[in-house]
Short mmCIF file of N, CA and C in Angstrom, two decimals:
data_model
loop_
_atom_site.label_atom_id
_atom_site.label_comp_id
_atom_site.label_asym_id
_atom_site.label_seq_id
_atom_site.Cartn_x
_atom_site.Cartn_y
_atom_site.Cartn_z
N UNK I 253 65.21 -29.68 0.32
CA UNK I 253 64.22 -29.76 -0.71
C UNK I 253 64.81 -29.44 -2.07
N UNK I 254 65.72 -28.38 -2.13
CA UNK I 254 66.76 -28.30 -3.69
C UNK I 254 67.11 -29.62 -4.27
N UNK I 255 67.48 -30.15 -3.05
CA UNK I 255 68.49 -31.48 -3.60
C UNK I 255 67.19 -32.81 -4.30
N UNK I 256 66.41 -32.68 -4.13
CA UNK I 256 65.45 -33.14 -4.28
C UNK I 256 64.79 -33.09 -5.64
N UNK I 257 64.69 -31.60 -5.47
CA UNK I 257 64.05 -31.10 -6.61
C UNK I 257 64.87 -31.27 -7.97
N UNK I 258 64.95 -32.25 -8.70
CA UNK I 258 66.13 -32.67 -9.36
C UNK I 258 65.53 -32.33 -10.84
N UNK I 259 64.12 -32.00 -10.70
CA UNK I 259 63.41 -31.46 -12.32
C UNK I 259 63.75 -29.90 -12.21
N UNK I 260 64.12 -29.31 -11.38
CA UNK I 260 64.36 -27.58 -11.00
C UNK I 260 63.00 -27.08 -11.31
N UNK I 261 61.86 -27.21 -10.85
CA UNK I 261 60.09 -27.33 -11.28
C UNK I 261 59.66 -26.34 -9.88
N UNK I 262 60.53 -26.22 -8.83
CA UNK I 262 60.19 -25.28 -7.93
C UNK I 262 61.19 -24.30 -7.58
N UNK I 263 60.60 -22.68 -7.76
CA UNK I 263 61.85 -21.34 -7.63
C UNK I 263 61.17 -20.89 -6.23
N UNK I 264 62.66 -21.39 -5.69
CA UNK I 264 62.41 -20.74 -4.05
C UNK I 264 62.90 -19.31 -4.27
N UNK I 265 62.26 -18.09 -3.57
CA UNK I 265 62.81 -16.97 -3.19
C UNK I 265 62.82 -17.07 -1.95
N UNK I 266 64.36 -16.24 -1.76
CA UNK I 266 64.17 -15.49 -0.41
C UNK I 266 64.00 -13.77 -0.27
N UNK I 267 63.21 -14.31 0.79
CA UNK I 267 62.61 -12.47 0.75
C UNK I 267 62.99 -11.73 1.71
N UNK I 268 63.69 -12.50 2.75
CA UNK I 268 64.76 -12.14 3.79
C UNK I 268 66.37 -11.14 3.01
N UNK I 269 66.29 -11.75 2.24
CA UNK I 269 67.98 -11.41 1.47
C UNK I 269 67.73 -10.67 0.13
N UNK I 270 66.84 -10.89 -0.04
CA UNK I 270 66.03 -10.43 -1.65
C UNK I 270 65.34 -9.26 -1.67
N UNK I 271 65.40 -7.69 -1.30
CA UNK I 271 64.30 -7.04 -1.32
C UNK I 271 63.96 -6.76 -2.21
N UNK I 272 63.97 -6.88 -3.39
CA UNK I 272 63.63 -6.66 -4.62
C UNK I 272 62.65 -8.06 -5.07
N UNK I 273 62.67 -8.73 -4.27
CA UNK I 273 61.51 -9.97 -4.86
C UNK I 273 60.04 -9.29 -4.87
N UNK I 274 59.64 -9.54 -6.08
CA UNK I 274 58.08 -9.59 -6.20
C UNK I 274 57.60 -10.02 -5.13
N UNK I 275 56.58 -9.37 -4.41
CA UNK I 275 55.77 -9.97 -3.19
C UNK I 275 54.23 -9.74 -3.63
N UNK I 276 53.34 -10.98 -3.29
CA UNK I 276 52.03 -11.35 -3.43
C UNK I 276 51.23 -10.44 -2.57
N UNK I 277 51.76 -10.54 -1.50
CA UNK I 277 51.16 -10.28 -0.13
C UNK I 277 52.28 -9.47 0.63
N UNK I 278 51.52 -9.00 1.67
CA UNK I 278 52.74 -8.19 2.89
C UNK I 278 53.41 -9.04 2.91
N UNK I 279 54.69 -8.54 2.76
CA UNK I 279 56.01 -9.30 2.92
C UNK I 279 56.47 -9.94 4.56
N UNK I 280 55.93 -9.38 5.62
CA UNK I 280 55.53 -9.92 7.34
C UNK I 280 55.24 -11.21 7.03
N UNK I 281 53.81 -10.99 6.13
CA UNK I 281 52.83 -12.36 6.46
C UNK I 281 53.47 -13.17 5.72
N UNK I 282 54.18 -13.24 4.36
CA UNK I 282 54.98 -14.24 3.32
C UNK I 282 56.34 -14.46 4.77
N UNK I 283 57.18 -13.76 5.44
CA UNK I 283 58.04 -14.34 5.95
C UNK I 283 57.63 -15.68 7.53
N UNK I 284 55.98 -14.79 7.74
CA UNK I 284 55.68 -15.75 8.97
C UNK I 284 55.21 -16.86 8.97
N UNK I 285 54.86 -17.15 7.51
CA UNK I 285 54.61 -18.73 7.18
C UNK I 285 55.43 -18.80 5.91
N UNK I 286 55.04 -20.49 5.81
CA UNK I 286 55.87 -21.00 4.84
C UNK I 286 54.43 -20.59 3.85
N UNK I 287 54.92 -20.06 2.22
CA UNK I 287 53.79 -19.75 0.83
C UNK I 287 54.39 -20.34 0.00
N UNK I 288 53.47 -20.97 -0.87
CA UNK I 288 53.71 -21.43 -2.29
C UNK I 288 52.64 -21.09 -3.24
N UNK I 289 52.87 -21.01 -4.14
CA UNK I 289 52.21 -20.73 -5.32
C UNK I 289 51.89 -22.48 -6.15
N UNK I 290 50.64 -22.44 -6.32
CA UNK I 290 50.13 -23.81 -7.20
C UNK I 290 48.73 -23.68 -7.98
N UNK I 291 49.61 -23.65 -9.38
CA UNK I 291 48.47 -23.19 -10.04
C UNK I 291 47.51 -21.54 -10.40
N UNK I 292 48.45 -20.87 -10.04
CA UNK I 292 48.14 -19.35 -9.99
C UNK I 292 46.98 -19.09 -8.61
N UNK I 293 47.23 -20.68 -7.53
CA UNK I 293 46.62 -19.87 -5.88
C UNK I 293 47.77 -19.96 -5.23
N UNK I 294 47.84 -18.26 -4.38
CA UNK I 294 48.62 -19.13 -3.14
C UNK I 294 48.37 -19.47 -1.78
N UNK I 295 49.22 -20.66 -1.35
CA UNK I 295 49.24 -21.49 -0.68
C UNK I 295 49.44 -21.23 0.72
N UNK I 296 49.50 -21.20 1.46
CA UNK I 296 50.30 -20.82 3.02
C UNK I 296 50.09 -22.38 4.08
N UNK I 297 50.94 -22.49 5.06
CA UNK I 297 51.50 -23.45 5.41
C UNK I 297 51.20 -24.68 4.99
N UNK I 298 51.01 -25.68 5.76
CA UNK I 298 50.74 -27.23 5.33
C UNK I 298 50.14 -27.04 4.10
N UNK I 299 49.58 -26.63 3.41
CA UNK I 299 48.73 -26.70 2.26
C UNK I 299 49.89 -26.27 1.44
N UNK I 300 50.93 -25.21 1.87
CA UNK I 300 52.04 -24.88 0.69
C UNK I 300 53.17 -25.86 0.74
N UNK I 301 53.36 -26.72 2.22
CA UNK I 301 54.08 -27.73 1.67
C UNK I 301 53.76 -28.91 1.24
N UNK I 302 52.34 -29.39 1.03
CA UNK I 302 51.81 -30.50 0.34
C UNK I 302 51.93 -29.86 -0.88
N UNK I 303 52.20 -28.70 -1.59
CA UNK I 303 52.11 -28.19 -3.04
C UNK I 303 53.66 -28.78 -3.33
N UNK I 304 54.34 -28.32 -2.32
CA UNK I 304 56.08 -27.96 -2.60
C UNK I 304 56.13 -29.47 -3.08
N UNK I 305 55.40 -30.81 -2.23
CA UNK I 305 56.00 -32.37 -1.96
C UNK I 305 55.11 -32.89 -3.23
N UNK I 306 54.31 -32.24 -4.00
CA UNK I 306 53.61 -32.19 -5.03
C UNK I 306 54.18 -32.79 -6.26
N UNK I 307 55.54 -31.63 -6.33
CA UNK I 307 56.10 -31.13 -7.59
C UNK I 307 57.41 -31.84 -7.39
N UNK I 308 57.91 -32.43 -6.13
CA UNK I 308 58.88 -33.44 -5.90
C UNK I 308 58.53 -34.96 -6.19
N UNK I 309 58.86 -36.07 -7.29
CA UNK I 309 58.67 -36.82 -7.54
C UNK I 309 58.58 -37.85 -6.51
N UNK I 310 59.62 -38.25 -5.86
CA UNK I 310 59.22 -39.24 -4.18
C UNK I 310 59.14 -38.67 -2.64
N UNK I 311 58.35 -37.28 -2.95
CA UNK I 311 57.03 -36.43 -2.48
C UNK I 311 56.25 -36.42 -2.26
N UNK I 312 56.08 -36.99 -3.82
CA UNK I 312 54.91 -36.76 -4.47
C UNK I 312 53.62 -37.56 -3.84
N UNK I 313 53.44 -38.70 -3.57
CA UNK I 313 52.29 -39.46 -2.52
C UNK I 313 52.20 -38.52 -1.38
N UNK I 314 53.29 -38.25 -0.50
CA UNK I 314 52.68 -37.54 0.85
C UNK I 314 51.74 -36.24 0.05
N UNK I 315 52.23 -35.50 -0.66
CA UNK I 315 51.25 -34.13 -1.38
C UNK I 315 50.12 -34.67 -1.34
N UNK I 316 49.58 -35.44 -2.32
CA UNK I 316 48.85 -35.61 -2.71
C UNK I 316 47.78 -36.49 -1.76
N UNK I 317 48.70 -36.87 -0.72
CA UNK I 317 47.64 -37.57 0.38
C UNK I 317 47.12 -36.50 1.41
N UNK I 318 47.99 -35.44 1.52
CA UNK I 318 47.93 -34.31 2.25
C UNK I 318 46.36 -33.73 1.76
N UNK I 319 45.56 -33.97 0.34
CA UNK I 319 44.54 -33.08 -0.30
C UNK I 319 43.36 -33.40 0.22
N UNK I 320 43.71 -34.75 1.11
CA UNK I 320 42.64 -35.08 1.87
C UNK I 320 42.01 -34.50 3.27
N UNK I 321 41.02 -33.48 3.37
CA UNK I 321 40.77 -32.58 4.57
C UNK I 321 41.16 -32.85 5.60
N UNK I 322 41.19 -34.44 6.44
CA UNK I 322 41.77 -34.77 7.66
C UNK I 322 42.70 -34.62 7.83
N UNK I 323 43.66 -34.94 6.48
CA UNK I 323 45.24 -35.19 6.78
C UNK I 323 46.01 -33.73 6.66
N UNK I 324 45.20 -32.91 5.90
CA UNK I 324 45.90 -31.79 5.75
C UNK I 324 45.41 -30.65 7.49
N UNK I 325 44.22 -30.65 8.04
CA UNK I 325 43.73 -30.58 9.02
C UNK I 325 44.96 -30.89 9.89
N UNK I 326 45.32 -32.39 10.09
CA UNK I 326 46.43 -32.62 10.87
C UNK I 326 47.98 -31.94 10.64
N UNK I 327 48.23 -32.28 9.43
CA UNK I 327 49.50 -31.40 8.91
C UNK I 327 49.70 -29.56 9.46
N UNK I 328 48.01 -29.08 9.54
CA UNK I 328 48.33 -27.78 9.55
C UNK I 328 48.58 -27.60 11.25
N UNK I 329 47.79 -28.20 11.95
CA UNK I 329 47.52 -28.31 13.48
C UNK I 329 49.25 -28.04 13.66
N UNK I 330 49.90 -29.22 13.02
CA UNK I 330 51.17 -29.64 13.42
C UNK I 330 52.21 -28.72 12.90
N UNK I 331 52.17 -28.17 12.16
CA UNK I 331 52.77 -26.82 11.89
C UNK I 331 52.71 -25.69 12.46
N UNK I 332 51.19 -25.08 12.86
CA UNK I 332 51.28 -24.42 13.89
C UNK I 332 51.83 -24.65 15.33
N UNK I 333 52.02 -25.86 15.75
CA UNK I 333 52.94 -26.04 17.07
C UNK I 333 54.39 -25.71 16.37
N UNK I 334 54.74 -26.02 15.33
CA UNK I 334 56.56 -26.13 15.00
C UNK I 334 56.70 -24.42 15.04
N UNK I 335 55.48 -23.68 14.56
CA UNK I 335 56.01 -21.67 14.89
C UNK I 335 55.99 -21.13 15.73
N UNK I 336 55.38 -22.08 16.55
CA UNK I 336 55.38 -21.87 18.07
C UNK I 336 56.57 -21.92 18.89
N UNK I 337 57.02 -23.27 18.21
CA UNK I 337 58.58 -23.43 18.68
C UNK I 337 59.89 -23.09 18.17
N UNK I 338 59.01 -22.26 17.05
CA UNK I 338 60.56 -21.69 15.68
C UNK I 338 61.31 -21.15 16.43
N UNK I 339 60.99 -19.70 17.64
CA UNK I 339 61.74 -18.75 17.78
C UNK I 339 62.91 -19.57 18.94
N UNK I 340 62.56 -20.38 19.15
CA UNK I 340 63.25 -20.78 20.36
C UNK I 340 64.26 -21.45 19.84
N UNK I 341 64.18 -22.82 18.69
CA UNK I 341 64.72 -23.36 17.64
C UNK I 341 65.63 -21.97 17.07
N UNK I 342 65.63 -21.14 16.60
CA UNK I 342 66.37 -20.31 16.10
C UNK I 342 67.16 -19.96 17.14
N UNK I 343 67.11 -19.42 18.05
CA UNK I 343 67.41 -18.84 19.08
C UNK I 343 68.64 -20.01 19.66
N UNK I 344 68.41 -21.21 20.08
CA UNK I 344 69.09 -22.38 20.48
C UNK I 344 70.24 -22.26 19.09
N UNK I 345 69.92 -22.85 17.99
CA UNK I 345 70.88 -22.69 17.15
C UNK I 345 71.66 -21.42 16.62
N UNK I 346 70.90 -20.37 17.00
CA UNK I 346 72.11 -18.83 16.92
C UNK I 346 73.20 -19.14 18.17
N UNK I 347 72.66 -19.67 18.93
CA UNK I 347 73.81 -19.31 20.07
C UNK I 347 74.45 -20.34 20.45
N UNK I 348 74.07 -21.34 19.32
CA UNK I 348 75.44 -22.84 19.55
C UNK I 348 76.46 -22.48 18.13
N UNK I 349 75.73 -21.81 16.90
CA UNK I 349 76.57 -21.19 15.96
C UNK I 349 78.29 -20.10 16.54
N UNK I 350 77.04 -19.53 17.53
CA UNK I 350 78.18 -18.30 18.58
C UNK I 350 79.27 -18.60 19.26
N UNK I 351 78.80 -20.05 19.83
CA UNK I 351 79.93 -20.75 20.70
C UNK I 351 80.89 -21.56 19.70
N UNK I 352 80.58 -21.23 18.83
CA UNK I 352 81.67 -22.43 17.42
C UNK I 352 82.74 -21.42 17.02
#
């Protein structure tokens, strides 16, 4: 998404590596979903990455199609299965990193 972001219009923190980042919210709940900030609300999952694909110029249609209740409805459904499967995804790639 950096490489993308070619206007520099979105400041990712990390709050993993960063303890000194300003935090909105418990810092748990900011690491267990994906948050964005749009417009002085914030955002949390599918709704924070239709913000993120927003502010990315050929993004920018999926965001903005995302504002539509069904599609974002679907987007979020589908995100909650991918945290379902994060730890395992992490887990698989820590321990093919290990074997390298």
């Amino acid at each position: 998404m950096r490489r993308l972001d070619r206007r520099g219009t979105i400041q990712f923190i990390d709050l993993v590596h960063d303890q000194t980042a300003n935090c909105p919210t418990d810092r748990a709940a900011l690491l267990a979903r994906f948050h964005a900030s749009e417009n002085g609300q914030l955002l949390s999952g599918a709704a924070a990455f239709a913000a993120m694909w927003r502010a990315i110029p050929v993004l920018r249609p999926l965001g903005i199609a995302a504002r539509a209740p069904l599609i974002l409805w679907a987007l979020e459904r589908l995100y909650r299965g991918f945290l379902r499967l994060r730890p395992r995804l992490q887990r698989l790639v820590a321990s093919r990193d290990r074997r390298s």
